[in-house]
mmCIF file of C-alpha atoms in Angstrom:
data_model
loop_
_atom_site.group_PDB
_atom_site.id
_atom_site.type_symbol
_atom_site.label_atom_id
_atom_site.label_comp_id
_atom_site.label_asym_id
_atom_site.label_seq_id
_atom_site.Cartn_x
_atom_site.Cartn_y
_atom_site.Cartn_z
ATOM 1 C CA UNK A 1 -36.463 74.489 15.647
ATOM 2 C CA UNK A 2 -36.902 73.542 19.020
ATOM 3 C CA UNK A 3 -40.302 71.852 19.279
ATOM 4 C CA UNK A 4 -41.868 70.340 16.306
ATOM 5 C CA UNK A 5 -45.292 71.810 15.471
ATOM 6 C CA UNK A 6 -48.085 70.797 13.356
ATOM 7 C CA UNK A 7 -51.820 72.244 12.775
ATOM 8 C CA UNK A 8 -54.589 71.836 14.918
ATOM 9 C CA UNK A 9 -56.529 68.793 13.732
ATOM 10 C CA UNK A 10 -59.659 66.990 14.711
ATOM 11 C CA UNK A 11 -57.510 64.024 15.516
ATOM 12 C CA UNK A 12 -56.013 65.727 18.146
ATOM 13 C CA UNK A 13 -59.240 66.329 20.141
ATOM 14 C CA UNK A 14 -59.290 63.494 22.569
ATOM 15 C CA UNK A 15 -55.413 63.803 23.327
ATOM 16 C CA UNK A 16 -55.422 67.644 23.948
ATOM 17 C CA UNK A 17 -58.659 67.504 25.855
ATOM 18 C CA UNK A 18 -57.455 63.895 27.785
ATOM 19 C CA UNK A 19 -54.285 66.280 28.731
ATOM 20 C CA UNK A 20 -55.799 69.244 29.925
ATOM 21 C CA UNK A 21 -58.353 67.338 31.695
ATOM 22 C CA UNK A 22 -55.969 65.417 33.951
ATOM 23 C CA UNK A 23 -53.798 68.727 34.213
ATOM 24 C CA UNK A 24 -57.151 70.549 36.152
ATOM 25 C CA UNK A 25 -56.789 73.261 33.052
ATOM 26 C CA UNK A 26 -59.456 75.395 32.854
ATOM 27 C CA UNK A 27 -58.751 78.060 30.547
ATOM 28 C CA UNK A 28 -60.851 78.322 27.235
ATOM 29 C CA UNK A 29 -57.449 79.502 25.476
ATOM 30 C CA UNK A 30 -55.874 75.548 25.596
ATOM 31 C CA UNK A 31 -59.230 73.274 25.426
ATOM 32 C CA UNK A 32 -59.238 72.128 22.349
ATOM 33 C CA UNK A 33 -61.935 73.595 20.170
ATOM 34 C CA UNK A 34 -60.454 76.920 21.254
ATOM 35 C CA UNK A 35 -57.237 76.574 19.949
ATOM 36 C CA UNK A 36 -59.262 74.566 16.571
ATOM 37 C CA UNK A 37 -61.428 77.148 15.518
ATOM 38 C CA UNK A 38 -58.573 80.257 16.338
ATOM 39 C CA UNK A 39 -55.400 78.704 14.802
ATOM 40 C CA UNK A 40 -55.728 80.507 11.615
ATOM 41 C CA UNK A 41 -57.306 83.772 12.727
ATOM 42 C CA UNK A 42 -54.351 83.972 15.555
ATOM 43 C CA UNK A 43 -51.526 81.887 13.827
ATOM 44 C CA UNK A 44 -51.095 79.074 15.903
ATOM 45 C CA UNK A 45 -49.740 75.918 15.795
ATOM 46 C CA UNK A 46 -49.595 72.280 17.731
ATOM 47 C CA UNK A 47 -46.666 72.090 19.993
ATOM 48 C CA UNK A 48 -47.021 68.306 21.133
ATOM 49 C CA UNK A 49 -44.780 67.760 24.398
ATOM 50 C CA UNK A 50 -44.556 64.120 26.460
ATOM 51 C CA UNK A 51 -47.581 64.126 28.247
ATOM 52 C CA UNK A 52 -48.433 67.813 27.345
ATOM 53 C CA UNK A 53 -48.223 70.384 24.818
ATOM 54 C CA UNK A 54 -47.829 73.969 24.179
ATOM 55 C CA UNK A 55 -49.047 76.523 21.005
ATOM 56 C CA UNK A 56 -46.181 78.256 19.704
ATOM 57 C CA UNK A 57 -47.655 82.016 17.830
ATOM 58 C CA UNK A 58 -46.863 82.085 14.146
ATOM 59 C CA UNK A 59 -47.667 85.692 12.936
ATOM 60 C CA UNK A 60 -44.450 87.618 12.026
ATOM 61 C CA UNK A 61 -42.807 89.206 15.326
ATOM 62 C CA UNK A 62 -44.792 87.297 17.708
ATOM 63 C CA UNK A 63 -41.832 85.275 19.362
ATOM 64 C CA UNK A 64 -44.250 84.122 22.002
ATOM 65 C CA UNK A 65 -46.028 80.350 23.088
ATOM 66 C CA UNK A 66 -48.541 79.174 25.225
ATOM 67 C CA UNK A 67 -47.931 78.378 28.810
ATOM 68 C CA UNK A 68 -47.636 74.369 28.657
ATOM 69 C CA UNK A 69 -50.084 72.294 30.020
ATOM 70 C CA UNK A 70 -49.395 68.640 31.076
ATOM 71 C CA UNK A 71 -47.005 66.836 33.009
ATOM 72 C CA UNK A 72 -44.734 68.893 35.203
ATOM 73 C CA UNK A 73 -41.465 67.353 33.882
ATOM 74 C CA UNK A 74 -42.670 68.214 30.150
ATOM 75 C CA UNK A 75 -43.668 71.957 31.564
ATOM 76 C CA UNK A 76 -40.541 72.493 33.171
ATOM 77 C CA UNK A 77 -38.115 71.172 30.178
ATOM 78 C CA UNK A 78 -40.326 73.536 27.516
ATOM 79 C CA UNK A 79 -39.917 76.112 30.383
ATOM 80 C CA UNK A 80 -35.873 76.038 30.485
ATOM 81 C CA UNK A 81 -35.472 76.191 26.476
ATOM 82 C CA UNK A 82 -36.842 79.176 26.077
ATOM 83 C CA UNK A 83 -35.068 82.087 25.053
ATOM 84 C CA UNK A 84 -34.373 85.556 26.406
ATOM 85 C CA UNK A 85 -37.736 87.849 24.744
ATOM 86 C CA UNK A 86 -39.584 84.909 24.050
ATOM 87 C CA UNK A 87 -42.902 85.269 26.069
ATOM 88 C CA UNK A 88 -45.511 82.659 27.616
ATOM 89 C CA UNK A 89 -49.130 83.825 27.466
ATOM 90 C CA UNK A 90 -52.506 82.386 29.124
ATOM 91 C CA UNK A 91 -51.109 81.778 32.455
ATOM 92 C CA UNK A 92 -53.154 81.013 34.983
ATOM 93 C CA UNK A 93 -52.428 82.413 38.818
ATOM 94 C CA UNK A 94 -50.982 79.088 39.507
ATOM 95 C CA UNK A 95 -48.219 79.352 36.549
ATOM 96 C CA UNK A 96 -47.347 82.678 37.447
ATOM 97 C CA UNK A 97 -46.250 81.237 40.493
ATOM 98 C CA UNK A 98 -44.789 78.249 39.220
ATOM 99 C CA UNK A 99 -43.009 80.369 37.013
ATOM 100 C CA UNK A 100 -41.828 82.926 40.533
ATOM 101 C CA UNK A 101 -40.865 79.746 42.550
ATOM 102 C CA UNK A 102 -38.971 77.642 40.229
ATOM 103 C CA UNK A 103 -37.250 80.553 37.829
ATOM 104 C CA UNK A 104 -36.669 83.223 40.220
ATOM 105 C CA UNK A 105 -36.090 86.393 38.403
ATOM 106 C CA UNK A 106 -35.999 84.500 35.250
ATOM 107 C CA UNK A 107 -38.925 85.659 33.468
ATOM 108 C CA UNK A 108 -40.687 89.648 33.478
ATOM 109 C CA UNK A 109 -44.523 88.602 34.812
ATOM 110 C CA UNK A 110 -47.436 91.026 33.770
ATOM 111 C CA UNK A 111 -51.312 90.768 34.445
ATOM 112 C CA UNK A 112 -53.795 90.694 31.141
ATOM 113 C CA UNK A 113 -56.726 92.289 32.340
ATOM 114 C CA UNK A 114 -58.328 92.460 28.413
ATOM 115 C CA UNK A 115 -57.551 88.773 28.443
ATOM 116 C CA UNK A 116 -59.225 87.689 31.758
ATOM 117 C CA UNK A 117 -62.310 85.108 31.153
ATOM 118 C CA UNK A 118 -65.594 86.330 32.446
ATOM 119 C CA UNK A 119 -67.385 83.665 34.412
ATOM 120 C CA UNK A 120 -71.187 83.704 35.186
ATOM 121 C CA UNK A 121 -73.724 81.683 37.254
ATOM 122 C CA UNK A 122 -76.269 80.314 35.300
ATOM 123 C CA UNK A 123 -78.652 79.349 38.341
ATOM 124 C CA UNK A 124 -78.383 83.418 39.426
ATOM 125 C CA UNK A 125 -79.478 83.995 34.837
ATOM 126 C CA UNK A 126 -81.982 81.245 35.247
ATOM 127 C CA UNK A 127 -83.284 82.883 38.142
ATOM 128 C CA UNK A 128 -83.119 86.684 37.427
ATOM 129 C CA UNK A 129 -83.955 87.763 40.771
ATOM 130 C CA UNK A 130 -82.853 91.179 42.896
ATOM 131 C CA UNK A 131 -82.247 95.009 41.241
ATOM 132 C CA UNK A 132 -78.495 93.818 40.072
ATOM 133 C CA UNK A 133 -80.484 91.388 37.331
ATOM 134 C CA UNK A 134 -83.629 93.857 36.763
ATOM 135 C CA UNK A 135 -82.299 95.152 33.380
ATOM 136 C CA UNK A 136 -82.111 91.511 32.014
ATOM 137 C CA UNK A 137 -85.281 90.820 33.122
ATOM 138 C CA UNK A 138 -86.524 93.505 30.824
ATOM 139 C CA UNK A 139 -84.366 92.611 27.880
ATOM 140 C CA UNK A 140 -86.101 88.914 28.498
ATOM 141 C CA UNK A 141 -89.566 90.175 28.828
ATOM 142 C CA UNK A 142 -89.136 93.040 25.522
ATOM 143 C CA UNK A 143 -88.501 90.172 23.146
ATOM 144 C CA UNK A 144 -91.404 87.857 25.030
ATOM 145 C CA UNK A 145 -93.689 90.794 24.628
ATOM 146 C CA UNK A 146 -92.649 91.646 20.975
ATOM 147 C CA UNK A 147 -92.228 88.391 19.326
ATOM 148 C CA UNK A 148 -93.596 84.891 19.226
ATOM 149 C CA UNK A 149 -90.311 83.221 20.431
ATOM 150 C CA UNK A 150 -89.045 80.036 19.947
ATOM 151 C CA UNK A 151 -85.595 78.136 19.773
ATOM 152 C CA UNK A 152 -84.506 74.818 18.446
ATOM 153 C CA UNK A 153 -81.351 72.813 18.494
ATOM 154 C CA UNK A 154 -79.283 73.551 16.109
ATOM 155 C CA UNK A 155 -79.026 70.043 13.878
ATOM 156 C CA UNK A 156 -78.498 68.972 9.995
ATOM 157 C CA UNK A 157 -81.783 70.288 9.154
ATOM 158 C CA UNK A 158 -81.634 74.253 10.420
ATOM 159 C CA UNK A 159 -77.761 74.414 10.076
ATOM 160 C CA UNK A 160 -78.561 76.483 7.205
ATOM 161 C CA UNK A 161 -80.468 78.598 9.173
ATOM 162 C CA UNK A 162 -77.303 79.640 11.477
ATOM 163 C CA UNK A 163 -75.115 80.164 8.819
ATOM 164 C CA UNK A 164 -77.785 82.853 7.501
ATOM 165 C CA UNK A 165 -77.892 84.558 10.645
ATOM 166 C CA UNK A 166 -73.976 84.721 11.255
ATOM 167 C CA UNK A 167 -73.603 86.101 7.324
ATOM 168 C CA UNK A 168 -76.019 88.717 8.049
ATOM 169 C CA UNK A 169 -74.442 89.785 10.980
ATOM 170 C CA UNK A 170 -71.544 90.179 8.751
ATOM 171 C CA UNK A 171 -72.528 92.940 6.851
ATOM 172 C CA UNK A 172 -72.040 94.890 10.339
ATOM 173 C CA UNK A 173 -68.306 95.979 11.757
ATOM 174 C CA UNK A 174 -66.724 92.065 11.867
ATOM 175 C CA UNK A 175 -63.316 93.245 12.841
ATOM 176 C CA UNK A 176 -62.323 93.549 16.337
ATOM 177 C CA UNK A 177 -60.966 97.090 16.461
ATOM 178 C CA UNK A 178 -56.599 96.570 17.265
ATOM 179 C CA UNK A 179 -56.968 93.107 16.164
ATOM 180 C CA UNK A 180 -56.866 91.160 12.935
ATOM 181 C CA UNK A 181 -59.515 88.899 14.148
ATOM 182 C CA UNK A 182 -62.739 87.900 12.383
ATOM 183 C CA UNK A 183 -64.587 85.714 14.609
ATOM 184 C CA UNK A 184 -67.343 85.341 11.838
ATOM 185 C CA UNK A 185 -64.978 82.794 10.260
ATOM 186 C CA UNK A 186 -64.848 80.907 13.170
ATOM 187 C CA UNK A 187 -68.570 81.230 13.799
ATOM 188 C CA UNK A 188 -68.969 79.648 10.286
ATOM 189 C CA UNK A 189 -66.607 77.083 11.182
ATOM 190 C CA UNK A 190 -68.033 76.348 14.645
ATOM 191 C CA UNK A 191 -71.091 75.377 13.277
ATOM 192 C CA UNK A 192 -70.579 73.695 10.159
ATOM 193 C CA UNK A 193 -68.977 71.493 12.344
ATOM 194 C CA UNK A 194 -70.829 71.592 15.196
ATOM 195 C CA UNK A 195 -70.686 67.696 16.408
ATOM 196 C CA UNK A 196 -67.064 66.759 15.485
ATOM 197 C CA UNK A 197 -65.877 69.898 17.756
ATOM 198 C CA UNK A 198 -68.207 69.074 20.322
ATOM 199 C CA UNK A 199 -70.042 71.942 19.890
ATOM 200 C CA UNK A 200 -73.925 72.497 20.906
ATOM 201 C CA UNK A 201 -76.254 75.067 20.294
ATOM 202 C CA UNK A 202 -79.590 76.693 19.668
ATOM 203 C CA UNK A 203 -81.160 78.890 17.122
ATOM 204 C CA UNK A 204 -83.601 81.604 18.195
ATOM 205 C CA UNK A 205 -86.763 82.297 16.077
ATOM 206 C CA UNK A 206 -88.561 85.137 16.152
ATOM 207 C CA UNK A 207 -92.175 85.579 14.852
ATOM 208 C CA UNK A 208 -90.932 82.160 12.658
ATOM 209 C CA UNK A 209 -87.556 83.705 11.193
ATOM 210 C CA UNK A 210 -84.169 82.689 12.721
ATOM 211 C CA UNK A 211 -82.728 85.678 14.449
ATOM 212 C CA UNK A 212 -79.900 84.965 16.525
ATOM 213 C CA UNK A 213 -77.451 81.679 16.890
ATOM 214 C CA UNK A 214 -75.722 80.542 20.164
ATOM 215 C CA UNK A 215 -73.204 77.971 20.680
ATOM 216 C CA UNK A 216 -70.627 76.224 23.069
ATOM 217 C CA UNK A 217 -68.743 73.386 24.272
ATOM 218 C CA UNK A 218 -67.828 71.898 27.802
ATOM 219 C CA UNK A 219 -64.829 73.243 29.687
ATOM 220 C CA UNK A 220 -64.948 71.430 32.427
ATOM 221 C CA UNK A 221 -66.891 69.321 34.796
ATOM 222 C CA UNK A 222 -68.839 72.703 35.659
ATOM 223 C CA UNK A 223 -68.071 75.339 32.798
ATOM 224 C CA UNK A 224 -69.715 75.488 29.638
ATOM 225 C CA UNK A 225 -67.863 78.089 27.301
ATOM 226 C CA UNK A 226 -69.756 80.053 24.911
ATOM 227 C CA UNK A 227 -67.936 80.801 21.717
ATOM 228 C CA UNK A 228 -70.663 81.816 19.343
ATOM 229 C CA UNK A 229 -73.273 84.183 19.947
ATOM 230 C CA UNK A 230 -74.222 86.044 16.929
ATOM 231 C CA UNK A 231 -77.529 87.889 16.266
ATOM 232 C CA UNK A 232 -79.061 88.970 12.860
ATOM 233 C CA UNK A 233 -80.138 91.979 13.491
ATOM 234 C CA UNK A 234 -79.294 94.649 16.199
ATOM 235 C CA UNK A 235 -82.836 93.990 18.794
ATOM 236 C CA UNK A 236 -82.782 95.028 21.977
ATOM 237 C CA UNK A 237 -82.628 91.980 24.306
ATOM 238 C CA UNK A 238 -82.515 89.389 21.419
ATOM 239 C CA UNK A 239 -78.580 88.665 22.585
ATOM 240 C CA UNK A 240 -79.091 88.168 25.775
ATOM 241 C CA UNK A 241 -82.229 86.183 25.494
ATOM 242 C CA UNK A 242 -80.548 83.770 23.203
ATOM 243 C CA UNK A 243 -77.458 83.113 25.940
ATOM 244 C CA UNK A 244 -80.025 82.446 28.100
ATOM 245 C CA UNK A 245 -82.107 80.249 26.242
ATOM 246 C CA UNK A 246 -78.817 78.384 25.889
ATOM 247 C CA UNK A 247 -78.031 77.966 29.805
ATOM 248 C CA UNK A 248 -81.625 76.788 30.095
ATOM 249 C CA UNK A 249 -80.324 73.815 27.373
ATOM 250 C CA UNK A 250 -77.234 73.091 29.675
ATOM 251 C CA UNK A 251 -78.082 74.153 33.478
ATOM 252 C CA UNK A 252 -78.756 70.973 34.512
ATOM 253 C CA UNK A 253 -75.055 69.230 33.496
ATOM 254 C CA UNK A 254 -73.167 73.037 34.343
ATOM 255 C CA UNK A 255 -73.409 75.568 36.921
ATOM 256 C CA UNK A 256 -71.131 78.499 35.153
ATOM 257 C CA UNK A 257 -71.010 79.708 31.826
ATOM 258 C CA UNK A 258 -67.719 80.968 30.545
ATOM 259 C CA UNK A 259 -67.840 84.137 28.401
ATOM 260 C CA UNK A 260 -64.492 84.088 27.627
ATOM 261 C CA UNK A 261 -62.372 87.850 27.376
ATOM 262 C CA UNK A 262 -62.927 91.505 26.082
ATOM 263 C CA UNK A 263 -59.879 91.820 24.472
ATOM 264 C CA UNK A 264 -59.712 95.033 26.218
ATOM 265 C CA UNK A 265 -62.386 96.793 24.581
ATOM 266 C CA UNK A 266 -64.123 99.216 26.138
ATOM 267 C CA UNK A 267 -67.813 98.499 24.787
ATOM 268 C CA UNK A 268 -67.330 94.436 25.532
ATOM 269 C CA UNK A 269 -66.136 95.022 28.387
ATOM 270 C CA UNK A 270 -69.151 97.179 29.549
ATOM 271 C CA UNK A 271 -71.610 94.743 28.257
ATOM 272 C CA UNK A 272 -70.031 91.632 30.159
ATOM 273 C CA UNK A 273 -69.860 93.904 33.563
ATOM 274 C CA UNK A 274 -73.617 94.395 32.943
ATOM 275 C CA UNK A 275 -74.100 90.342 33.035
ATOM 276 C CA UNK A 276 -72.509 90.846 36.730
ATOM 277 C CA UNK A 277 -70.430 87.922 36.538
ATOM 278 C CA UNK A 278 -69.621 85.904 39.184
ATOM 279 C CA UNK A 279 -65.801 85.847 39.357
ATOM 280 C CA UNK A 280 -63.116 85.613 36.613
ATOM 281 C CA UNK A 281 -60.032 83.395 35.890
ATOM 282 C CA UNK A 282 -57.123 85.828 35.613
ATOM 283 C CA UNK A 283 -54.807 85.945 33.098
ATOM 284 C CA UNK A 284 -50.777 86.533 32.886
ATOM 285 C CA UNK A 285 -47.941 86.938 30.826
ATOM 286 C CA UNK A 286 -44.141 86.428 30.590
ATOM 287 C CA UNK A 287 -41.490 87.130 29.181
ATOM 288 C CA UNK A 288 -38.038 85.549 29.420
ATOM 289 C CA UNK A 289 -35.606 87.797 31.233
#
């Protein structure tokens, strides 16, 4: 083997996130709780570099790593051992053309549209204003009209609470459709352990019963990623109003809120258009020529 690899643990938190920090990384797919709560659902493991570090893909005929992140020396040494059909994935614009300028020809490049992360101002949510936002301001009104509303940290004492809702969301479709991914594991995970990852979040109530459980961590300076959002039943507006009770929480520390991808499906795809979001950071792939 090549590069030594190891599981994603939470002692690796302040070196991965100290990395990709001084790097100017700000895809969701290397911070740290990412690549935490996914490594089992997707198969990954550690790749620690000098300086940097890569994921290497573990599932049987997936000969393919993460684009490194770190020190350009480290980057360009992982870069050179790689072997012809091994792939890179989550490249940002600026690796593609690292990858164009300093291994001409070397490596096939391709976009990742269902991988793209949707990015959304949360002053334009706050403020709901114009005919592009009308239909949110009706999903936010419907539950204010319907329901006494409330929503509280989530913390030791309603913990419980979130777990409910996320198990009762279960007994829905939990498989993303092409993909062996449950992301109600991770949910569990996420919030079990909320403060070692990171993590914040709310819990929505609803006429006094907990209905719907958001949660996310900081990207970067200006990007808060959302990576839980589950609801425990199927109301119209409940989802949305609970994202946005969440970028009340954090809109005075964060301007965007990252929504992370669609994984090319059609119905997640729709419903993140419909948030209009306010740009995207674009995703590539490639493979060694």
């Amino acid at each position: 083997m090549r590069f030594s690899d190891t599981n994603v643990t939470l002692a690796h938190r302040t070196t991965i996130e100290q990395i990709r920090r001084k790097a100017g990384h700000v895809l969701s797919s290397h911070a740290f709780t990412s690549l935490f709560l996914w490594q089992e659902q997707m198969g990954l493991r550690l790749c620690p570099l000098e300086d940097a570090y890569s994921v290497r893909c573990v599932k049987p005929g997936d000969a393919s790593f993460f684009f490194p992140c770190g020190e350009q020396n480290s980057v360009r040494m992982f870069v050179e051992s790689l072997y012809s059909g091994e792939r890179l994935r989550y490249l940002r614009e600026e690796d593609a053309a690292y990858l164009e300028w300093e291994f001409p020809g070397a490596f096939s490049l391709a976009r990742r549209r269902d991988e793209d992360e949707y990015l959304y101002s949360i002053p334009e949510h706050l403020a709901l204003r114009g005919k592009a936002f009308a239909n949110m301001r009706t999903q936010v009104h419907k539950v204010e009209r319907d329901f006494t509303a409330r929503t509280e940290e989530i913390c030791a004492s309603n913990v419980g609470d979130a777990l409910r809702i996320i198990r009762e969301w279960t007994h829905g479709e939990h498989r993303f459709a092409g993909y062996d991914l449950r992301d109600d594991e991770v949910d569990k995970t996420a919030v079990s352990l909320l403060d070692a990852l990171g993590l914040e979040g709310i819990i929505t109530y609803l006429d006094g019963e907990p209905m719907a459980v958001v949660a996310g961590f900081p990207l970067t300076k200006d990007t808060f990623d959302i990576v839980v959002a589950k609801c425990s039943e199927n109301l119209q507006g409940l989802s949305y109003y609970s994202k946005r009770e969440l970028m009340k929480r954090v809109g005075n520390r964060y301007s965007l809120i990252n929504l992370e991808e669609d994984l090319g499906l059609p119905g997640l795809r729709k419903m993140k258009l419909g948030l209009h979001p306010c740009g995207f950071n674009p995703i590539w792939e490639a493979v060694r020529k």
